[in-house]
Short mmCIF file of C-alpha atoms in Angstrom, two decimals:
data_model
loop_
_atom_site.label_atom_id
_atom_site.label_comp_id
_atom_site.label_asym_id
_atom_site.label_seq_id
_atom_site.Cartn_x
_atom_site.Cartn_y
_atom_site.Cartn_z
CA MET A 1 118.94 121.56 119.98
CA ILE A 2 116.21 120.25 117.72
CA ASP A 3 117.96 121.41 114.54
CA LYS A 4 121.21 119.67 115.65
CA LEU A 5 119.30 116.44 116.37
CA GLU A 6 117.83 116.67 112.86
CA MET A 7 121.33 116.92 111.50
CA LEU A 8 122.40 113.78 113.34
CA ILE A 9 119.27 111.92 112.00
CA ALA A 10 120.10 113.12 108.44
CA LEU A 11 123.72 112.04 108.73
CA ALA A 12 122.80 108.58 109.93
CA ARG A 13 120.23 108.18 107.14
CA GLU A 14 122.36 109.53 104.28
CA ARG A 15 125.67 108.17 105.56
CA HIS A 16 127.41 111.08 103.83
CA PHE A 17 128.12 114.57 105.17
CA GLY A 18 127.37 116.34 101.87
CA ARG A 19 124.04 114.67 101.29
CA ALA A 20 123.02 115.13 104.88
CA ALA A 21 123.79 118.80 104.68
CA GLU A 22 121.78 119.05 101.50
CA ALA A 23 118.83 117.31 103.19
CA CYS A 24 119.03 119.81 106.06
CA HIS A 25 119.32 122.76 103.66
CA VAL A 26 122.63 123.84 105.20
CA THR A 27 126.28 123.88 104.10
CA GLN A 28 128.53 120.94 104.97
CA PRO A 29 130.62 123.05 107.38
CA THR A 30 127.40 124.11 109.14
CA LEU A 31 126.32 120.57 109.49
CA SER A 32 129.79 119.44 110.85
CA SER A 33 129.71 122.33 113.33
CA GLY A 34 126.21 121.40 114.42
CA ILE A 35 127.25 117.77 115.08
CA LYS A 36 130.31 118.87 117.06
CA ALA A 37 128.24 121.36 119.12
CA LEU A 38 125.76 118.54 119.89
CA GLU A 39 128.65 116.33 120.99
CA GLN A 40 129.96 119.13 123.26
CA SER A 41 126.57 119.68 124.73
CA LEU A 42 126.04 115.97 125.54
CA GLY A 43 129.67 115.33 126.57
CA VAL A 44 130.06 112.30 124.30
CA GLN A 45 131.44 111.54 120.82
CA LEU A 46 128.60 110.68 118.47
CA VAL A 47 130.30 110.21 115.10
CA GLN A 48 133.33 108.06 114.37
CA ARG A 49 136.00 110.42 113.09
CA GLY A 50 137.60 109.85 109.57
CA ALA A 51 138.15 111.33 106.18
CA ARG A 52 134.58 110.41 105.29
CA TYR A 53 131.54 109.09 107.18
CA ILE A 54 132.27 105.79 108.93
CA GLY A 55 129.33 105.52 111.29
CA LEU A 56 128.06 106.43 114.70
CA THR A 57 129.68 105.46 117.99
CA THR A 58 127.76 103.32 120.41
CA GLU A 59 126.70 106.47 122.30
CA GLY A 60 125.74 107.96 118.97
CA GLU A 61 123.37 105.11 118.15
CA ARG A 62 121.66 105.59 121.54
CA VAL A 63 121.36 109.32 121.06
CA LEU A 64 119.98 108.70 117.54
CA ALA A 65 117.15 106.52 118.84
CA ARG A 66 116.13 109.23 121.30
CA ALA A 67 116.63 111.95 118.73
CA LYS A 68 114.11 110.39 116.39
CA THR A 69 111.46 110.46 119.04
CA ILE A 70 112.23 113.98 120.17
CA VAL A 71 112.23 115.35 116.63
CA ALA A 72 109.04 113.51 115.71
CA GLU A 73 107.25 114.87 118.74
CA ALA A 74 108.58 118.36 118.18
CA ARG A 75 107.33 118.24 114.56
CA ALA A 76 103.93 116.95 115.73
CA MET A 77 103.68 119.77 118.30
CA LYS A 78 104.65 122.34 115.62
CA SER A 79 102.00 120.97 113.34
CA ASP A 80 99.29 120.99 116.07
CA VAL A 81 100.14 124.59 117.03
CA ALA A 82 99.88 125.63 113.38
CA VAL A 83 96.49 123.91 113.14
CA ALA A 84 95.23 125.57 116.26
CA ARG A 85 96.33 128.97 114.94
CA GLU A 86 95.45 128.71 111.23
CA GLY A 87 92.97 125.85 110.93
CA LEU A 88 93.65 122.48 109.38
CA SER A 89 96.68 122.84 107.07
CA GLY A 90 100.00 121.27 106.27
CA THR A 91 101.10 118.17 104.47
CA LEU A 92 99.81 114.66 105.25
CA ARG A 93 102.49 112.02 104.37
CA LEU A 94 101.19 108.59 103.39
CA GLY A 95 103.08 105.43 102.42
CA VAL A 96 100.91 103.15 100.22
CA ILE A 97 101.57 99.63 98.98
CA PRO A 98 101.68 99.47 95.16
CA THR A 99 98.53 97.38 94.93
CA ALA A 100 96.45 100.03 96.70
CA LEU A 101 97.70 103.09 94.82
CA SER A 102 94.90 102.83 92.23
CA SER A 103 92.19 103.17 94.87
CA ILE A 104 93.75 105.51 97.37
CA HIS A 105 91.85 108.40 95.94
CA ASP A 106 88.63 106.94 97.29
CA LEU A 107 90.02 107.60 100.74
CA THR A 108 91.87 110.83 100.25
CA ARG A 109 89.55 112.89 98.00
CA PRO A 110 86.82 113.49 100.58
CA PHE A 111 89.45 114.71 103.07
CA LEU A 112 91.03 117.07 100.51
CA ALA A 113 87.68 118.41 99.49
CA ALA A 114 86.72 119.12 103.09
CA HIS A 115 90.05 120.83 103.93
CA PRO A 116 91.39 123.10 101.09
CA GLY A 117 94.43 124.10 103.10
CA VAL A 118 95.77 120.55 103.37
CA ARG A 119 98.34 118.99 100.96
CA LEU A 120 99.00 115.32 100.45
CA ARG A 121 102.25 113.43 99.77
CA ILE A 122 101.84 109.80 98.65
CA VAL A 123 104.84 107.52 98.36
CA SER A 124 104.78 104.07 96.95
CA LEU A 125 106.38 101.63 99.46
CA ASN A 126 106.29 97.95 100.17
CA SER A 127 104.81 96.77 103.48
CA HIS A 128 108.15 96.48 105.27
CA GLU A 129 109.27 99.89 104.03
CA ILE A 130 106.08 101.41 105.43
CA LEU A 131 106.92 99.98 108.84
CA GLU A 132 110.45 101.35 108.61
CA ARG A 133 109.27 104.83 107.55
CA LEU A 134 106.76 104.89 110.39
CA THR A 135 109.48 103.94 112.87
CA GLU A 136 111.68 106.62 111.43
CA PHE A 137 108.80 109.13 111.57
CA GLU A 138 109.19 109.79 107.79
CA ILE A 139 105.48 109.21 107.06
CA ASP A 140 102.34 109.89 109.12
CA ALA A 141 100.54 106.68 108.31
CA GLY A 142 100.73 103.72 105.85
CA LEU A 143 98.17 101.94 103.78
CA SER A 144 99.33 98.32 104.00
CA TYR A 145 98.36 94.79 105.20
CA ALA A 146 97.15 94.48 108.77
CA ALA A 147 98.84 91.04 109.12
CA VAL A 148 102.34 92.51 108.70
CA ASP A 149 104.22 92.84 112.01
CA THR A 150 103.77 96.29 113.34
CA PRO A 151 106.61 98.48 114.70
CA MET A 152 107.43 99.46 118.26
CA ASP A 153 106.15 96.23 119.81
CA LYS A 154 102.60 97.51 120.29
CA PRO A 155 99.45 95.62 119.54
CA ALA A 156 98.29 96.09 115.94
CA ALA A 157 94.75 96.88 117.08
CA ASP A 158 96.07 100.04 118.75
CA ARG A 159 97.64 101.31 115.61
CA SER A 160 95.48 100.17 112.69
CA VAL A 161 92.22 101.09 111.04
CA LEU A 162 90.86 98.04 109.19
CA LEU A 163 89.50 98.85 105.73
CA TYR A 164 88.71 95.85 103.52
CA GLU A 165 89.71 92.29 102.71
CA GLU A 166 91.37 91.96 99.27
CA SER A 167 89.86 89.71 96.64
CA TYR A 168 91.87 88.77 93.56
CA ALA A 169 91.41 88.51 89.82
CA LEU A 170 93.37 87.02 86.95
CA VAL A 171 94.22 89.59 84.31
CA THR A 172 94.65 88.24 80.86
CA CYS A 173 93.95 89.22 77.23
CA ALA A 174 90.22 89.14 76.44
CA ARG A 175 88.81 86.25 74.44
CA ALA A 176 85.44 84.53 74.07
CA ASP A 177 86.22 81.26 75.81
CA LEU A 178 87.20 82.75 79.22
CA PRO A 179 85.22 81.50 82.26
CA ALA A 180 83.24 83.86 84.47
CA SER A 181 85.38 82.96 87.47
CA LEU A 182 88.36 80.72 88.41
CA ARG A 183 89.58 78.87 91.45
CA TRP A 184 93.18 79.11 92.59
CA ALA A 185 93.59 75.52 91.48
CA ASP A 186 92.68 76.44 87.91
CA LEU A 187 95.67 78.79 87.45
CA GLY A 188 98.31 76.17 86.65
CA GLY A 189 97.75 76.44 82.92
CA TYR A 190 98.68 80.18 82.70
CA GLU A 191 102.14 81.61 82.20
CA LEU A 192 102.13 84.03 85.06
CA GLY A 193 103.89 87.34 85.69
CA LEU A 194 103.94 88.28 89.31
CA LEU A 195 105.15 90.93 91.67
CA THR A 196 108.57 90.34 93.28
CA THR A 197 108.89 88.29 96.42
CA ASP A 198 109.71 91.41 98.58
CA MET A 199 106.04 92.42 98.15
CA GLN A 200 103.60 91.17 100.72
CA ASN A 201 101.02 90.82 97.93
CA ARG A 202 103.23 88.28 96.23
CA ARG A 203 103.59 86.30 99.49
CA ILE A 204 99.83 86.24 99.86
CA ILE A 205 99.42 84.99 96.28
CA ASP A 206 102.07 82.39 96.78
CA THR A 207 100.28 81.15 99.86
CA ASN A 208 96.99 80.83 98.03
CA LEU A 209 98.62 78.99 95.16
CA ALA A 210 100.49 76.62 97.38
CA ARG A 211 97.28 75.77 99.31
CA ALA A 212 95.69 74.96 95.97
CA GLY A 213 98.61 72.67 95.03
CA ILE A 214 99.95 74.99 92.34
CA SER A 215 103.75 75.42 92.10
CA VAL A 216 104.59 78.68 90.19
CA SER A 217 107.89 79.84 88.74
CA PRO A 218 106.95 83.13 87.20
CA ARG A 219 108.40 83.91 83.74
CA ILE A 220 108.30 87.57 84.63
CA GLU A 221 108.71 89.21 88.07
CA SER A 222 108.58 92.97 88.66
CA ASN A 223 107.91 95.41 91.44
CA SER A 224 105.88 97.38 88.87
CA ILE A 225 102.27 96.59 88.20
CA VAL A 226 102.50 98.57 84.95
CA ALA A 227 105.29 96.30 83.74
CA LEU A 228 103.23 93.18 84.53
CA ILE A 229 100.18 94.53 82.66
CA SER A 230 102.20 95.40 79.72
CA HIS A 231 103.20 91.75 79.27
CA VAL A 232 99.62 90.35 79.38
CA THR A 233 99.31 90.43 75.60
CA ALA A 234 99.03 86.81 74.51
CA PRO A 235 96.72 83.81 75.33
CA HIS A 236 97.59 82.07 78.56
CA HIS A 237 99.85 85.00 79.61
CA ALA A 238 98.39 86.52 82.82
CA THR A 239 99.01 88.21 86.09
CA ILE A 240 97.21 88.11 89.43
CA LEU A 241 96.22 91.39 91.12
CA PRO A 242 93.79 92.61 93.73
CA ALA A 243 90.37 92.96 92.12
CA ARG A 244 90.21 96.73 92.53
CA THR A 245 93.70 97.17 91.08
CA ALA A 246 92.95 94.78 88.16
CA ALA A 247 89.78 96.71 87.25
CA PHE A 248 91.62 100.02 87.29
CA TYR A 249 94.47 98.90 85.00
CA ALA A 250 92.21 96.92 82.60
CA THR A 251 89.79 99.76 81.97
CA GLY A 252 89.84 100.78 78.29
CA ARG A 253 92.20 97.93 77.36
CA GLU A 254 91.49 94.63 75.59
CA LEU A 255 91.96 92.81 78.84
CA ALA A 256 89.73 90.54 80.95
CA CYS A 257 89.60 90.51 84.79
CA ILE A 258 88.42 87.09 86.02
CA PRO A 259 87.50 86.82 89.68
CA ILE A 260 89.41 84.12 91.64
CA THR A 261 87.20 82.46 94.18
CA GLY A 262 88.21 80.82 97.46
CA GLY A 263 91.68 81.24 98.97
CA VAL A 264 92.99 81.66 102.50
CA SER A 265 90.95 84.17 104.45
CA GLY A 266 92.26 86.68 106.91
CA ILE A 267 95.70 87.23 105.41
CA ALA A 268 94.94 90.07 103.11
CA THR A 269 93.17 92.66 105.17
CA VAL A 270 94.14 96.16 104.07
CA ALA A 271 94.46 98.73 106.80
CA PHE A 272 95.84 102.08 107.72
CA ILE A 273 98.94 101.38 109.92
CA LEU A 274 99.42 104.23 112.43
CA PRO A 275 102.09 105.53 114.80
CA PRO A 276 101.40 105.38 118.58
CA VAL A 277 98.61 107.75 119.70
CA GLY A 278 101.04 110.13 121.35
CA ARG A 279 102.78 110.83 118.06
CA ARG A 280 99.80 111.49 115.84
CA THR A 281 99.15 114.94 114.63
CA LEU A 282 95.74 116.69 114.54
CA LEU A 283 96.08 116.58 110.78
CA LEU A 284 96.28 112.72 110.87
CA ASP A 285 93.42 112.55 113.43
CA ALA A 286 91.22 114.62 111.11
CA PHE A 287 92.03 112.36 108.23
CA LEU A 288 91.25 109.21 110.21
CA LYS A 289 87.78 110.55 111.02
CA THR A 290 86.97 110.54 107.28
CA VAL A 291 87.98 106.87 106.78
CA SER A 292 86.93 105.21 110.03
#
């Protein structure tokens, strides 16, 4: 039954029989047969029939929601049994916001050093994608902003480990007349390149600039920090990044990182966002002990 539920989940995600079969490592006829067998077992039609994938029926959508929970708990049980039998092992899957990628190693290296049998998979996702992947049980935890709405309508305090409050820095080309620090109100004279508006970090920056009376229309927008850094090459061209990230990317370059003081507090707390307690694996629990 579990393998057939996984086929249904893959089909709903891929919206294509061939890609779903490939994701499940089976042939397309095998996947189709598995879906039909699941329908016969449940006594309802799950997939709208057509020459190609159209969508799920109303009953199919209901089964899909339950299937995700069942499959996630089955995977967690399988992982926990393997840990009990073989010791801590397996792959920990983390979704990480782009602005935290440069410092994630501070949190993961001690865990990897303590558990040689563990592997790590890190995926760069924005804050909303992290919530979606957690809801879909496609990652074990997400490094994101605590202020973002959390999934499954449960209190954030039950599903987050607070880590630190972000501070920010202006990254621009180095020159002798740069100040030691800046206020948000001082940034109006720079031609800024910023992350795209789908990024929570950009929304935090926009909030701080707006509170300081600065209206910004970035000349460059990108979802890539590397792309922004590559354009900081001339006087008065700059980007705004979390201080940790800015220091990482500016190392060894002719760039200056100028701390930005003030700003709105409490909106940029970085945290590990977690699934409900009942769906956490022993692998995730062991990892959380190293960061809490």
